[in-house]
């Protein structure tokens, strides 16, 4: 489902229906998403994501990508809100629910969806709106300072999420994780390993043409064994290379990442006063 600028989308959550005016259509070469404003507050800008209809979700890369962006992220942000956790390095959940489609909805009272092709489609709305890493990379503005800050901010977000035992296990091609997936579980370093891939590709590492989990895992094995990732990050920063070495030493082991020590090391290399992680534990 694609929305045009000027159209209004309505979603329904457990409490009420909410309308959003589409102000801009964005595409990061993988996902289409939107900048929208609440009908009741047109001055506010939010990111809006439309998920895959449950009946259309297939185990393909593009569908898994969308599933992690909408359904999985909704679950993570909802759990964090319920536990009173937030971080300035994670999106804030503004709203989530199912799309309200045109016409009469005839879904059964016991649950499920009606025959309308939009019925049951999940919607996620987050804040704040800002420039993404993909935008910066495409504009040629992702250098060593941005890479170190990105690493710091993501580690802080992972630290906050891990405090409530959240592991995202993102298996998109650019965020490939270890073969622990085959056993239905993740090692403690899997999320940090995904971060290393983000940094590698954002810093100019070659993105392989992958079309299967098997191919992704083979690329992963070859890249680490040949130290391609460490070499690429080392061209930019010895600190990022050291972080990649550290993650490599922990992958496949039960040992957790020491987030605090890496936050301190990275913070010393950030050039302004906006340091550290910010966690709100109030209810």
PDB file of C-alpha atoms in Angstrom, residues 95-275:
ATOM      1  CA  UNK A  95       1.084   5.561  18.191  1.00  0.00           C
ATOM      2  CA  UNK A  96       0.600   2.069  16.818  1.00  0.00           C
ATOM      3  CA  UNK A  97      -2.398   0.131  15.641  1.00  0.00           C
ATOM      4  CA  UNK A  98      -4.215  -1.168  12.573  1.00  0.00           C
ATOM      5  CA  UNK A  99      -5.251   0.822   9.556  1.00  0.00           C
ATOM      6  CA  UNK A 100      -8.872   1.942   9.285  1.00  0.00           C
ATOM      7  CA  UNK A 101      -9.750   1.095   5.690  1.00  0.00           C
ATOM      8  CA  UNK A 102     -12.448   2.676   3.502  1.00  0.00           C
ATOM      9  CA  UNK A 103     -15.892   1.103   3.477  1.00  0.00           C
ATOM     10  CA  UNK A 104     -17.581  -1.208   5.927  1.00  0.00           C
ATOM     11  CA  UNK A 105     -15.340  -3.560   7.932  1.00  0.00           C
ATOM     12  CA  UNK A 106     -16.861  -7.006   8.266  1.00  0.00           C
ATOM     13  CA  UNK A 107     -14.187  -8.682  10.370  1.00  0.00           C
ATOM     14  CA  UNK A 108     -15.575 -11.332  12.742  1.00  0.00           C
ATOM     15  CA  UNK A 109     -16.181 -10.377  16.356  1.00  0.00           C
ATOM     16  CA  UNK A 110     -13.838 -13.172  17.430  1.00  0.00           C
ATOM     17  CA  UNK A 111     -10.935 -11.380  15.771  1.00  0.00           C
ATOM     18  CA  UNK A 112      -9.106 -11.673  12.489  1.00  0.00           C
ATOM     19  CA  UNK A 113      -9.585  -9.553   9.378  1.00  0.00           C
ATOM     20  CA  UNK A 114     -12.266  -8.962   6.797  1.00  0.00           C
ATOM     21  CA  UNK A 115     -11.809  -9.388   3.039  1.00  0.00           C
ATOM     22  CA  UNK A 116     -10.595  -5.837   2.437  1.00  0.00           C
ATOM     23  CA  UNK A 117      -6.916  -5.951   1.319  1.00  0.00           C
ATOM     24  CA  UNK A 118      -5.958  -3.287   3.891  1.00  0.00           C
ATOM     25  CA  UNK A 119      -7.729  -4.811   6.883  1.00  0.00           C
ATOM     26  CA  UNK A 120      -5.300  -5.653   9.674  1.00  0.00           C
ATOM     27  CA  UNK A 121      -2.338  -3.783   8.167  1.00  0.00           C
ATOM     28  CA  UNK A 122      -0.126  -2.573  11.059  1.00  0.00           C
ATOM     29  CA  UNK A 123       0.876   1.085  11.410  1.00  0.00           C
ATOM     30  CA  UNK A 124       3.706   2.526  13.513  1.00  0.00           C
ATOM     31  CA  UNK A 125       4.140   6.232  14.278  1.00  0.00           C
ATOM     32  CA  UNK A 126       7.325   7.484  15.980  1.00  0.00           C
ATOM     33  CA  UNK A 127       9.151  10.670  16.871  1.00  0.00           C
ATOM     34  CA  UNK A 128      11.331  12.622  16.432  1.00  0.00           C
ATOM     35  CA  UNK A 129      11.675  13.285  12.709  1.00  0.00           C
ATOM     36  CA  UNK A 130      15.239  13.806  11.562  1.00  0.00           C
ATOM     37  CA  UNK A 131      17.966  12.917   9.113  1.00  0.00           C
ATOM     38  CA  UNK A 132      18.825   9.226   8.972  1.00  0.00           C
ATOM     39  CA  UNK A 133      22.239   7.591   8.643  1.00  0.00           C
ATOM     40  CA  UNK A 134      21.253   6.517   5.121  1.00  0.00           C
ATOM     41  CA  UNK A 135      20.566  10.166   4.227  1.00  0.00           C
ATOM     42  CA  UNK A 136      23.979  11.221   5.533  1.00  0.00           C
ATOM     43  CA  UNK A 137      25.791   8.393   3.733  1.00  0.00           C
ATOM     44  CA  UNK A 138      24.050   9.164   0.434  1.00  0.00           C
ATOM     45  CA  UNK A 139      24.960  12.847   0.813  1.00  0.00           C
ATOM     46  CA  UNK A 140      28.619  12.018   1.514  1.00  0.00           C
ATOM     47  CA  UNK A 141      28.467  13.453   5.037  1.00  0.00           C
ATOM     48  CA  UNK A 142      29.219  10.341   7.094  1.00  0.00           C
ATOM     49  CA  UNK A 143      32.854  10.648   8.118  1.00  0.00           C
ATOM     50  CA  UNK A 144      34.881   9.478  11.086  1.00  0.00           C
ATOM     51  CA  UNK A 145      33.236  11.858  13.574  1.00  0.00           C
ATOM     52  CA  UNK A 146      29.779  10.739  12.506  1.00  0.00           C
ATOM     53  CA  UNK A 147      30.808   7.071  12.640  1.00  0.00           C
ATOM     54  CA  UNK A 148      32.136   7.385  16.207  1.00  0.00           C
ATOM     55  CA  UNK A 149      29.010   9.241  17.332  1.00  0.00           C
ATOM     56  CA  UNK A 150      26.801   6.664  15.590  1.00  0.00           C
ATOM     57  CA  UNK A 151      28.656   3.861  17.367  1.00  0.00           C
ATOM     58  CA  UNK A 152      28.326   5.618  20.736  1.00  0.00           C
ATOM     59  CA  UNK A 153      24.635   6.406  20.316  1.00  0.00           C
ATOM     60  CA  UNK A 154      23.755   2.896  19.128  1.00  0.00           C
ATOM     61  CA  UNK A 155      25.685   1.265  21.980  1.00  0.00           C
ATOM     62  CA  UNK A 156      23.822   3.486  24.427  1.00  0.00           C
ATOM     63  CA  UNK A 157      20.509   2.444  22.868  1.00  0.00           C
ATOM     64  CA  UNK A 158      21.504  -1.235  22.974  1.00  0.00           C
ATOM     65  CA  UNK A 159      22.505  -0.877  26.613  1.00  0.00           C
ATOM     66  CA  UNK A 160      19.104   0.569  27.473  1.00  0.00           C
ATOM     67  CA  UNK A 161      17.239  -2.123  25.529  1.00  0.00           C
ATOM     68  CA  UNK A 162      19.330  -4.965  26.958  1.00  0.00           C
ATOM     69  CA  UNK A 163      18.509  -3.830  30.495  1.00  0.00           C
ATOM     70  CA  UNK A 164      15.053  -5.266  29.895  1.00  0.00           C
ATOM     71  CA  UNK A 165      16.346  -8.303  27.942  1.00  0.00           C
ATOM     72  CA  UNK A 166      15.394  -7.002  24.504  1.00  0.00           C
ATOM     73  CA  UNK A 167      17.351  -8.516  21.609  1.00  0.00           C
ATOM     74  CA  UNK A 168      16.260  -7.483  18.144  1.00  0.00           C
ATOM     75  CA  UNK A 169      18.152 -10.056  16.055  1.00  0.00           C
ATOM     76  CA  UNK A 170      17.923  -8.079  12.832  1.00  0.00           C
ATOM     77  CA  UNK A 171      18.756 -10.348   9.866  1.00  0.00           C
ATOM     78  CA  UNK A 172      18.544  -7.808   7.074  1.00  0.00           C
ATOM     79  CA  UNK A 173      21.432  -8.194   4.594  1.00  0.00           C
ATOM     80  CA  UNK A 174      23.294  -5.168   5.963  1.00  0.00           C
ATOM     81  CA  UNK A 175      22.747  -6.252   9.566  1.00  0.00           C
ATOM     82  CA  UNK A 176      23.631  -9.918   9.345  1.00  0.00           C
ATOM     83  CA  UNK A 177      24.028 -11.775  12.599  1.00  0.00           C
ATOM     84  CA  UNK A 178      25.642 -15.028  13.619  1.00  0.00           C
ATOM     85  CA  UNK A 179      24.659 -18.602  12.922  1.00  0.00           C
ATOM     86  CA  UNK A 180      23.083 -18.755  16.382  1.00  0.00           C
ATOM     87  CA  UNK A 181      19.889 -17.986  14.451  1.00  0.00           C
ATOM     88  CA  UNK A 182      19.868 -21.534  13.175  1.00  0.00           C
ATOM     89  CA  UNK A 183      19.494 -22.790  16.740  1.00  0.00           C
ATOM     90  CA  UNK A 184      16.677 -20.354  17.397  1.00  0.00           C
ATOM     91  CA  UNK A 185      18.627 -18.143  19.770  1.00  0.00           C
ATOM     92  CA  UNK A 186      21.076 -15.259  19.716  1.00  0.00           C
ATOM     93  CA  UNK A 187      24.394 -14.870  21.454  1.00  0.00           C
ATOM     94  CA  UNK A 188      24.857 -11.877  23.728  1.00  0.00           C
ATOM     95  CA  UNK A 189      26.966 -10.027  21.160  1.00  0.00           C
ATOM     96  CA  UNK A 190      24.555 -10.347  18.212  1.00  0.00           C
ATOM     97  CA  UNK A 191      23.144  -6.827  18.422  1.00  0.00           C
ATOM     98  CA  UNK A 192      26.614  -5.307  18.699  1.00  0.00           C
ATOM     99  CA  UNK A 193      27.674  -7.405  15.721  1.00  0.00           C
ATOM    100  CA  UNK A 194      24.801  -5.918  13.732  1.00  0.00           C
ATOM    101  CA  UNK A 195      26.073  -2.460  14.701  1.00  0.00           C
ATOM    102  CA  UNK A 196      29.527  -3.316  13.334  1.00  0.00           C
ATOM    103  CA  UNK A 197      27.935  -4.131   9.960  1.00  0.00           C
ATOM    104  CA  UNK A 198      26.064  -0.837   9.961  1.00  0.00           C
ATOM    105  CA  UNK A 199      29.349   1.012  10.532  1.00  0.00           C
ATOM    106  CA  UNK A 200      31.171  -1.083   7.931  1.00  0.00           C
ATOM    107  CA  UNK A 201      28.661  -0.379   5.166  1.00  0.00           C
ATOM    108  CA  UNK A 202      28.121   3.265   6.185  1.00  0.00           C
ATOM    109  CA  UNK A 203      31.886   3.815   6.017  1.00  0.00           C
ATOM    110  CA  UNK A 204      32.113   2.524   2.459  1.00  0.00           C
ATOM    111  CA  UNK A 205      32.364  -1.237   2.861  1.00  0.00           C
ATOM    112  CA  UNK A 206      31.150  -3.164  -0.186  1.00  0.00           C
ATOM    113  CA  UNK A 207      27.540  -4.301   0.182  1.00  0.00           C
ATOM    114  CA  UNK A 208      27.330  -7.885  -1.091  1.00  0.00           C
ATOM    115  CA  UNK A 209      24.543  -9.012  -3.391  1.00  0.00           C
ATOM    116  CA  UNK A 210      22.771 -11.417  -1.060  1.00  0.00           C
ATOM    117  CA  UNK A 211      19.487 -13.209  -1.647  1.00  0.00           C
ATOM    118  CA  UNK A 212      19.429 -15.824   1.095  1.00  0.00           C
ATOM    119  CA  UNK A 213      20.314 -16.417   4.730  1.00  0.00           C
ATOM    120  CA  UNK A 214      22.845 -19.037   3.621  1.00  0.00           C
ATOM    121  CA  UNK A 215      24.629 -16.523   1.408  1.00  0.00           C
ATOM    122  CA  UNK A 216      24.602 -13.931   4.185  1.00  0.00           C
ATOM    123  CA  UNK A 217      26.137 -16.317   6.693  1.00  0.00           C
ATOM    124  CA  UNK A 218      28.828 -17.349   4.196  1.00  0.00           C
ATOM    125  CA  UNK A 219      29.673 -13.687   3.587  1.00  0.00           C
ATOM    126  CA  UNK A 220      29.800 -13.156   7.343  1.00  0.00           C
ATOM    127  CA  UNK A 221      32.232 -16.025   7.865  1.00  0.00           C
ATOM    128  CA  UNK A 222      34.523 -14.912   5.036  1.00  0.00           C
ATOM    129  CA  UNK A 223      34.506 -11.256   6.091  1.00  0.00           C
ATOM    130  CA  UNK A 224      35.545 -11.931   9.676  1.00  0.00           C
ATOM    131  CA  UNK A 225      38.071 -14.661   8.869  1.00  0.00           C
ATOM    132  CA  UNK A 226      39.811 -12.371   6.360  1.00  0.00           C
ATOM    133  CA  UNK A 227      39.495  -9.381   8.717  1.00  0.00           C
ATOM    134  CA  UNK A 228      37.894  -7.323   5.944  1.00  0.00           C
ATOM    135  CA  UNK A 229      35.655  -5.492   8.409  1.00  0.00           C
ATOM    136  CA  UNK A 230      38.453  -4.552  10.811  1.00  0.00           C
ATOM    137  CA  UNK A 231      40.644  -3.362   7.929  1.00  0.00           C
ATOM    138  CA  UNK A 232      37.903  -1.136   6.528  1.00  0.00           C
ATOM    139  CA  UNK A 233      37.020   0.425   9.880  1.00  0.00           C
ATOM    140  CA  UNK A 234      40.720   0.795  10.676  1.00  0.00           C
ATOM    141  CA  UNK A 235      41.100   3.072   7.646  1.00  0.00           C
ATOM    142  CA  UNK A 236      38.810   5.505   9.457  1.00  0.00           C
ATOM    143  CA  UNK A 237      39.524   4.993  13.143  1.00  0.00           C
ATOM    144  CA  UNK A 238      41.679   2.728  15.301  1.00  0.00           C
ATOM    145  CA  UNK A 239      38.948   2.975  17.949  1.00  0.00           C
ATOM    146  CA  UNK A 240      36.274   1.563  15.627  1.00  0.00           C
ATOM    147  CA  UNK A 241      38.684  -1.176  14.537  1.00  0.00           C
ATOM    148  CA  UNK A 242      39.271  -2.054  18.190  1.00  0.00           C
ATOM    149  CA  UNK A 243      35.514  -2.209  18.787  1.00  0.00           C
ATOM    150  CA  UNK A 244      35.106  -4.589  15.834  1.00  0.00           C
ATOM    151  CA  UNK A 245      37.904  -6.788  17.209  1.00  0.00           C
ATOM    152  CA  UNK A 246      36.196  -6.801  20.604  1.00  0.00           C
ATOM    153  CA  UNK A 247      32.841  -7.823  19.136  1.00  0.00           C
ATOM    154  CA  UNK A 248      34.502 -10.504  17.014  1.00  0.00           C
ATOM    155  CA  UNK A 249      36.086 -12.009  20.137  1.00  0.00           C
ATOM    156  CA  UNK A 250      32.667 -12.330  21.811  1.00  0.00           C
ATOM    157  CA  UNK A 251      30.485 -13.548  18.935  1.00  0.00           C
ATOM    158  CA  UNK A 252      29.254 -17.077  19.497  1.00  0.00           C
ATOM    159  CA  UNK A 253      30.141 -16.959  23.199  1.00  0.00           C
ATOM    160  CA  UNK A 254      27.828 -16.478  26.197  1.00  0.00           C
ATOM    161  CA  UNK A 255      29.782 -13.443  27.390  1.00  0.00           C
ATOM    162  CA  UNK A 256      27.884 -10.127  27.348  1.00  0.00           C
ATOM    163  CA  UNK A 257      29.119  -6.876  25.856  1.00  0.00           C
ATOM    164  CA  UNK A 258      30.602  -4.432  28.368  1.00  0.00           C
ATOM    165  CA  UNK A 259      28.624  -1.432  27.157  1.00  0.00           C
ATOM    166  CA  UNK A 260      29.873   0.980  29.817  1.00  0.00           C
ATOM    167  CA  UNK A 261      33.562   0.695  28.986  1.00  0.00           C
ATOM    168  CA  UNK A 262      32.920   1.314  25.281  1.00  0.00           C
ATOM    169  CA  UNK A 263      30.629   4.235  26.006  1.00  0.00           C
ATOM    170  CA  UNK A 264      33.449   5.832  28.007  1.00  0.00           C
ATOM    171  CA  UNK A 265      36.033   5.194  25.285  1.00  0.00           C
ATOM    172  CA  UNK A 266      33.813   6.542  22.526  1.00  0.00           C
ATOM    173  CA  UNK A 267      32.689   9.525  24.593  1.00  0.00           C
ATOM    174  CA  UNK A 268      36.301  10.670  24.905  1.00  0.00           C
ATOM    175  CA  UNK A 269      36.445  10.894  21.107  1.00  0.00           C
ATOM    176  CA  UNK A 270      33.254  12.900  20.613  1.00  0.00           C
ATOM    177  CA  UNK A 271      34.062  16.546  20.121  1.00  0.00           C
ATOM    178  CA  UNK A 272      31.144  18.363  21.749  1.00  0.00           C
ATOM    179  CA  UNK A 273      29.374  18.452  25.091  1.00  0.00           C
ATOM    180  CA  UNK A 274      26.383  16.296  24.158  1.00  0.00           C
ATOM    181  CA  UNK A 275      27.745  13.162  25.810  1.00  0.00           C
TER     182      UNK A 275
END
